[in-house]
Structures are given as C-alpha cells and as structure tokens.
Tab-separated table of C-alpha atoms in Angstrom:
chain	number	residue	atom	x	y	z
A	1	MET	CA	-48.861	-4.308	-8.235
A	2	GLN	CA	-45.406	-3.156	-7.117
A	3	TYR	CA	-42.953	-5.910	-6.251
A	4	ARG	CA	-42.018	-6.093	-2.562
A	5	PRO	CA	-39.180	-8.464	-1.743
A	6	THR	CA	-38.228	-10.752	1.136
A	7	LEU	CA	-34.688	-11.789	1.964
A	8	LEU	CA	-33.399	-15.144	0.789
A	9	ARG	CA	-32.984	-17.436	3.792
A	10	GLU	CA	-29.645	-19.162	4.184
A	11	GLY	CA	-31.310	-22.534	3.727
A	12	ASP	CA	-32.628	-21.434	0.340
A	13	ARG	CA	-29.220	-20.567	-1.045
A	14	TYR	CA	-27.787	-22.736	-3.740
A	15	ARG	CA	-25.757	-25.866	-3.195
A	16	GLY	CA	-25.627	-27.235	-6.736
A	17	ARG	CA	-29.367	-26.552	-6.611
A	18	ARG	CA	-31.910	-28.210	-8.824
A	19	ARG	CA	-35.533	-27.345	-8.361
A	20	ALA	CA	-38.117	-29.676	-6.873
A	21	PRO	CA	-38.923	-32.660	-9.151
A	22	ALA	CA	-41.852	-32.210	-11.493
A	23	PRO	CA	-44.975	-34.320	-11.034
A	24	PRO	CA	-45.582	-36.970	-13.715
A	25	ARG	CA	-46.101	-35.463	-17.156
A	26	SER	CA	-49.473	-37.211	-17.498
A	27	ARG	CA	-50.692	-35.536	-14.318
A	28	TYR	CA	-49.521	-32.136	-15.539
A	29	LEU	CA	-51.300	-32.582	-18.867
A	30	ALA	CA	-54.490	-33.608	-17.098
A	31	VAL	CA	-54.418	-30.471	-14.961
A	32	VAL	CA	-53.760	-28.237	-17.951
A	33	THR	CA	-56.526	-29.881	-19.940
A	34	THR	CA	-59.039	-29.460	-17.129
A	35	ALA	CA	-58.125	-25.828	-16.607
A	36	PHE	CA	-58.057	-24.626	-20.184
A	37	VAL	CA	-60.097	-26.773	-22.570
A	38	GLY	CA	-63.397	-25.222	-21.534
A	39	ALA	CA	-62.051	-21.753	-22.182
A	40	GLY	CA	-60.704	-22.713	-25.589
A	41	VAL	CA	-57.199	-21.584	-24.782
A	42	VAL	CA	-54.699	-22.624	-27.437
A	43	ALA	CA	-51.611	-20.829	-26.131
A	44	PHE	CA	-50.671	-19.249	-22.865
A	45	GLY	CA	-47.794	-17.181	-21.469
A	46	ALA	CA	-45.874	-14.354	-23.070
A	47	GLY	CA	-43.148	-15.391	-25.491
A	48	ALA	CA	-44.686	-18.792	-26.153
A	49	GLY	CA	-42.892	-18.886	-29.509
A	50	ILE	CA	-39.733	-20.162	-27.778
A	51	HIS	CA	-39.969	-23.485	-26.004
A	52	ASP	CA	-39.106	-22.962	-22.350
A	53	ALA	CA	-37.246	-26.118	-21.313
A	54	LYS	CA	-37.519	-25.393	-17.617
A	55	THR	CA	-41.340	-25.402	-17.877
A	56	ASP	CA	-41.173	-29.134	-18.613
A	57	ALA	CA	-38.462	-29.850	-16.063
A	58	LEU	CA	-39.624	-27.666	-13.202
A	59	VAL	CA	-43.422	-27.967	-13.043
A	60	GLY	CA	-44.539	-28.118	-9.436
A	61	ASP	CA	-41.743	-25.892	-8.092
A	62	THR	CA	-42.660	-24.536	-4.669
A	63	ALA	CA	-39.676	-22.209	-4.326
A	64	THR	CA	-40.444	-19.838	-7.203
A	65	SER	CA	-42.206	-17.169	-5.173
A	66	GLU	CA	-39.541	-17.280	-2.468
A	67	LEU	CA	-36.718	-16.843	-4.967
A	68	SER	CA	-38.546	-14.029	-6.744
A	69	SER	CA	-39.193	-12.244	-3.475
A	70	ALA	CA	-35.592	-12.693	-2.438
A	71	ARG	CA	-34.294	-11.154	-5.633
A	72	LEU	CA	-36.638	-8.177	-5.239
A	73	GLU	CA	-35.561	-7.661	-1.648
A	74	ALA	CA	-31.954	-7.725	-2.817
A	75	ALA	CA	-32.745	-5.092	-5.444
A	76	ASP	CA	-34.350	-2.878	-2.825
A	77	ARG	CA	-31.389	-3.252	-0.472
A	78	ALA	CA	-28.900	-2.693	-3.286
A	79	GLY	CA	-30.674	0.492	-4.293
A	80	ARG	CA	-30.293	1.757	-0.721
A	81	GLY	CA	-26.619	0.792	-0.702
A	82	GLU	CA	-27.161	-1.713	2.110
A	83	ASP	CA	-26.353	-4.971	0.362
A	84	ARG	CA	-24.963	-5.611	-3.080
A	85	SER	CA	-24.309	-9.311	-2.955
A	86	LEU	CA	-26.336	-12.384	-3.808
A	87	SER	CA	-23.396	-14.705	-3.202
A	88	THR	CA	-24.187	-18.354	-2.580
A	89	SER	CA	-22.245	-21.368	-1.421
A	90	ILE	CA	-21.371	-22.039	-5.058
A	91	ALA	CA	-20.161	-18.456	-5.465
A	92	GLN	CA	-17.504	-18.973	-2.800
A	93	SER	CA	-15.438	-21.009	-5.259
A	94	PRO	CA	-12.901	-18.981	-7.264
A	95	ASN	CA	-14.145	-20.788	-10.374
A	96	ALA	CA	-17.826	-20.100	-9.687
A	97	TRP	CA	-20.243	-19.047	-12.401
A	98	VAL	CA	-23.803	-18.236	-11.302
A	99	LEU	CA	-27.091	-17.199	-12.902
A	100	PRO	CA	-27.604	-13.457	-13.555
A	101	ALA	CA	-31.224	-13.627	-12.302
A	102	HIS	CA	-33.961	-16.092	-11.401
A	103	ASP	CA	-37.576	-16.760	-12.391
A	104	TYR	CA	-37.013	-15.582	-15.944
A	105	ARG	CA	-38.015	-16.666	-19.426
A	106	LEU	CA	-35.698	-16.955	-22.408
A	107	THR	CA	-37.341	-14.930	-25.168
A	108	SER	CA	-34.643	-14.668	-27.827
A	109	LEU	CA	-31.654	-16.868	-28.543
A	110	PHE	CA	-28.159	-16.429	-29.964
A	111	GLY	CA	-27.903	-16.265	-33.748
A	112	GLN	CA	-29.632	-14.525	-36.630
A	113	ARG	CA	-32.665	-12.434	-35.743
A	114	TRP	CA	-34.546	-10.128	-38.114
A	115	GLY	CA	-31.698	-10.418	-40.594
A	116	LYS	CA	-29.021	-9.393	-38.087
A	117	ALA	CA	-26.727	-11.214	-35.686
A	118	HIS	CA	-28.139	-11.411	-32.168
A	119	LYS	CA	-24.966	-11.762	-30.118
A	120	GLY	CA	-26.520	-13.029	-26.906
A	121	VAL	CA	-29.708	-14.266	-25.285
A	122	ASP	CA	-32.614	-12.249	-23.928
A	123	ILE	CA	-33.765	-13.098	-20.412
A	124	ALA	CA	-37.202	-11.638	-19.716
A	125	VAL	CA	-37.651	-10.498	-16.106
A	126	PRO	CA	-39.885	-7.923	-14.389
A	127	GLU	CA	-38.475	-4.414	-14.402
A	128	GLY	CA	-36.624	-3.809	-11.148
A	129	THR	CA	-35.097	-7.302	-10.924
A	130	PRO	CA	-31.514	-7.234	-9.589
A	131	VAL	CA	-28.886	-8.349	-12.085
A	132	ALA	CA	-25.964	-10.355	-10.686
A	133	ALA	CA	-22.402	-10.690	-11.942
A	134	MET	CA	-22.014	-14.232	-13.208
A	135	HIS	CA	-18.323	-14.492	-12.256
A	136	GLU	CA	-15.667	-12.514	-10.462
A	137	GLY	CA	-13.957	-9.784	-12.424
A	138	VAL	CA	-13.626	-6.047	-13.005
A	139	VAL	CA	-16.365	-3.751	-14.335
A	140	VAL	CA	-14.872	-2.225	-17.485
A	141	LEU	CA	-18.024	-0.514	-18.742
A	142	SER	CA	-20.978	0.824	-16.766
A	143	ARG	CA	-22.829	3.507	-18.687
A	144	TYR	CA	-25.459	4.186	-21.329
A	145	ASN	CA	-24.306	2.601	-24.597
A	146	GLY	CA	-26.632	3.172	-27.547
A	147	GLY	CA	-28.859	0.215	-28.398
A	148	TYR	CA	-27.711	-1.653	-25.298
A	149	GLY	CA	-29.150	1.065	-23.073
A	150	TYR	CA	-27.623	1.118	-19.610
A	151	GLU	CA	-24.997	-1.576	-20.020
A	152	VAL	CA	-22.466	-3.345	-17.822
A	153	VAL	CA	-19.436	-5.211	-19.155
A	154	ILE	CA	-17.284	-7.288	-16.807
A	155	ASP	CA	-13.780	-8.467	-17.671
A	156	HIS	CA	-13.203	-11.836	-15.992
A	157	GLY	CA	-9.625	-12.291	-17.150
A	158	ASN	CA	-8.506	-15.181	-19.360
A	159	ASN	CA	-9.961	-13.298	-22.363
A	160	LEU	CA	-13.528	-13.630	-21.035
A	161	LYS	CA	-16.113	-10.852	-20.739
A	162	THR	CA	-19.822	-10.838	-19.933
A	163	VAL	CA	-22.264	-8.185	-21.149
A	164	TYR	CA	-25.538	-7.194	-19.442
A	165	GLY	CA	-27.750	-4.791	-21.422
A	166	HIS	CA	-30.994	-2.770	-21.175
A	167	ASN	CA	-30.789	-2.084	-17.432
A	168	SER	CA	-32.797	0.685	-15.771
A	169	ARG	CA	-30.099	1.495	-13.196
A	170	LEU	CA	-26.371	0.888	-12.875
A	171	LEU	CA	-25.034	0.281	-9.378
A	172	LEU	CA	-21.271	0.085	-9.836
A	173	LYS	CA	-18.607	2.330	-11.299
A	174	GLU	CA	-16.089	1.276	-13.900
A	175	GLY	CA	-13.028	-0.201	-12.245
A	176	THR	CA	-15.016	-1.888	-9.463
A	177	ARG	CA	-13.997	-5.475	-8.678
A	178	VAL	CA	-16.920	-7.866	-8.234
A	179	LYS	CA	-17.464	-11.427	-7.079
A	180	ALA	CA	-19.885	-13.980	-8.527
A	181	GLY	CA	-23.377	-13.080	-7.332
A	182	ASP	CA	-22.705	-9.373	-6.665
A	183	ILE	CA	-25.555	-7.149	-7.835
A	184	ILE	CA	-24.323	-4.903	-10.630
A	185	ALA	CA	-27.518	-3.343	-11.997
A	186	ILE	CA	-31.315	-3.246	-11.917
A	187	SER	CA	-33.156	-4.625	-14.943
A	188	GLY	CA	-35.184	-2.485	-17.278
A	189	SER	CA	-35.935	-1.779	-20.927
A	190	THR	CA	-33.523	0.964	-21.997
A	191	GLY	CA	-31.937	1.233	-25.436
A	192	HIS	CA	-33.347	-0.808	-28.308
A	193	SER	CA	-35.735	-2.918	-26.273
A	194	THR	CA	-39.423	-3.774	-26.468
A	195	GLY	CA	-39.835	-4.907	-22.859
A	196	PRO	CA	-37.942	-5.465	-19.620
A	197	HIS	CA	-35.199	-8.049	-19.982
A	198	ILE	CA	-31.495	-8.732	-19.571
A	199	HIS	CA	-29.540	-9.002	-22.786
A	200	LEU	CA	-26.692	-11.358	-21.877
A	201	GLU	CA	-23.537	-12.005	-23.890
A	202	ILE	CA	-20.327	-13.946	-23.269
A	203	HIS	CA	-17.239	-12.913	-25.231
A	204	VAL	CA	-14.242	-15.204	-25.696
A	205	ASN	CA	-11.200	-13.404	-27.118
A	206	ASP	CA	-13.529	-10.455	-27.854
A	207	ILE	CA	-15.854	-12.612	-29.977
A	208	ALA	CA	-19.447	-13.239	-28.860
A	209	VAL	CA	-20.238	-16.963	-28.600
A	210	ASN	CA	-23.453	-18.840	-27.819
A	211	PRO	CA	-24.123	-18.201	-24.099
A	212	ILE	CA	-26.304	-21.286	-23.617
A	213	ALA	CA	-23.652	-23.720	-24.842
A	214	TRP	CA	-20.722	-21.912	-23.194
A	215	PHE	CA	-22.284	-21.477	-19.757
A	216	LYS	CA	-23.548	-25.062	-19.714
A	217	THR	CA	-19.937	-26.267	-19.751
A	218	HIS	CA	-19.234	-23.975	-16.779
A	219	GLY	CA	-21.987	-25.194	-14.463
A	220	VAL	CA	-24.797	-22.799	-15.450
A	221	ASP	CA	-27.794	-24.059	-17.429
A	222	LEU	CA	-29.675	-21.000	-18.685
A	223	GLU	CA	-32.470	-23.128	-20.162
A	224	LEU	CA	-33.240	-25.019	-16.960
A	225	GLU	CA	-32.180	-22.195	-14.603
A	226	ILE	CA	-29.705	-24.368	-12.713
A	227	GLU	CA	-26.421	-23.545	-10.993
A	228	GLN	CA	-23.978	-26.325	-10.191
A	229	ALA	CA	-20.553	-26.459	-8.616
A	230	TYR	CA	-17.870	-25.993	-11.264
A	231	ASP	CA	-14.314	-27.253	-10.742
A	232	GLY	CA	-12.687	-25.129	-13.448
A	233	SER	CA	-11.721	-28.122	-15.566
A	234	VAL	CA	-13.359	-26.751	-18.747
A	235	SER	CA	-11.875	-23.610	-20.297
C-alpha cells in the first residue's frame, strides 16, 4: 500500500513532547500473551535483535498514525516544492536540536559492526519518509557519495556536522542554509544498504562520536524518540 500523508495539526507539534504514558507493564504482557501464545510466536517485528527502548516506554501511544501521516504529507509537499519545513515550537529556539524522523526503529548502533567501525546509527523508516535537519546550519554536501548513497552533510558551526545517508532523493543544493526541522531529503536505500533507513552521524571536530549519547545531552533522545527544549548549556 502506498503511503498517503495528512498534515500535522498545530496542536500536534512538539512542546518538549513525550508520548502518551504506557499502560501498566503487567497489562501489556497479558495482552501480548493472549494474542501470541496460541500461535506459538517467539519473536515479532523486524530487527528484533536490538532492544527498542521506546517499545517499553511508549506502549499505548495513540499519536503514532497521526505523526506518520504528517511526515508522509510533508514528504509529498516537499517533493512538489510547496513546503520544506517541519519546524516545531522547539525548533524556534536558536539552540534547537530535533529528531530527523518519527515512527522509526533503531536497527544498528554506533561502534564495531562486521569487523568495521560503524560511525553512526541506522534509523529504519519506510522508503519515502521525509528526513529533517536536526539543527540549523549550511548544507555542505548533497550528492551521491559511494557507500552512503545519496547523502547530505550539514555544517552547524562550532565544529559540528551531521550526516544523513542512503536517501532516495535530495531536496537541497550545497550552500543552502537550513533551520532545525527543515526537510533536506527523502529516505531510501541507496549505496551500501540492505533496506530503507537513515544512516545518521554526528561529527565533533571532524570525528564521528556516538549519536545516542551526544544527542541525549542536547535534548534529543533517539532511543525513546523524544524532543525536549534545549537551553544550549551543554556543548
């Protein structure tokens, strides 16, 4: 089925957003047991090898479909050149850092993988998902780049750069200035990739560091998919 989006309503935009509280763990386990024991299911969901922290924290979320639809609508509008911004109330701050996408699953982490250094994290999303700039800056690379496929690199100043790889389409030219939340590309599986996802890196002084730890100190929790207001006090 082809994704068809709906616009994000103003009331759904983020204000230090945390998703709806999960129901009690015991209730969740009872529901899962009832649904799957008879079928003999021992594992479910793609990429189950990596524990998805937000699954525990965000069970019972009622906004997932709305956020997914909103992102898809934004991708459609961006592709038509009508709207290339997913800015939120948080994004209005000059220090704002925001999520690059929503309704994703972390499928590969920073560190050694298959005997080589994996310099970022892999964020699995459906192909065609809009990819947002996490912070204001200047696009310094927007082209096909070997194993990264169609890649975007944004220079945020202060010796910080973010990298977004494996896109299917690039929406901005090199030299373009962006704000946090601006759509920069459409996700895909180009380059050395086995499925649609965003390969995300953060470079400090041109050295890739662990995105999960670094972004958490700047108001973005990639594991729990949470954006919070950031006052710029942590460098």
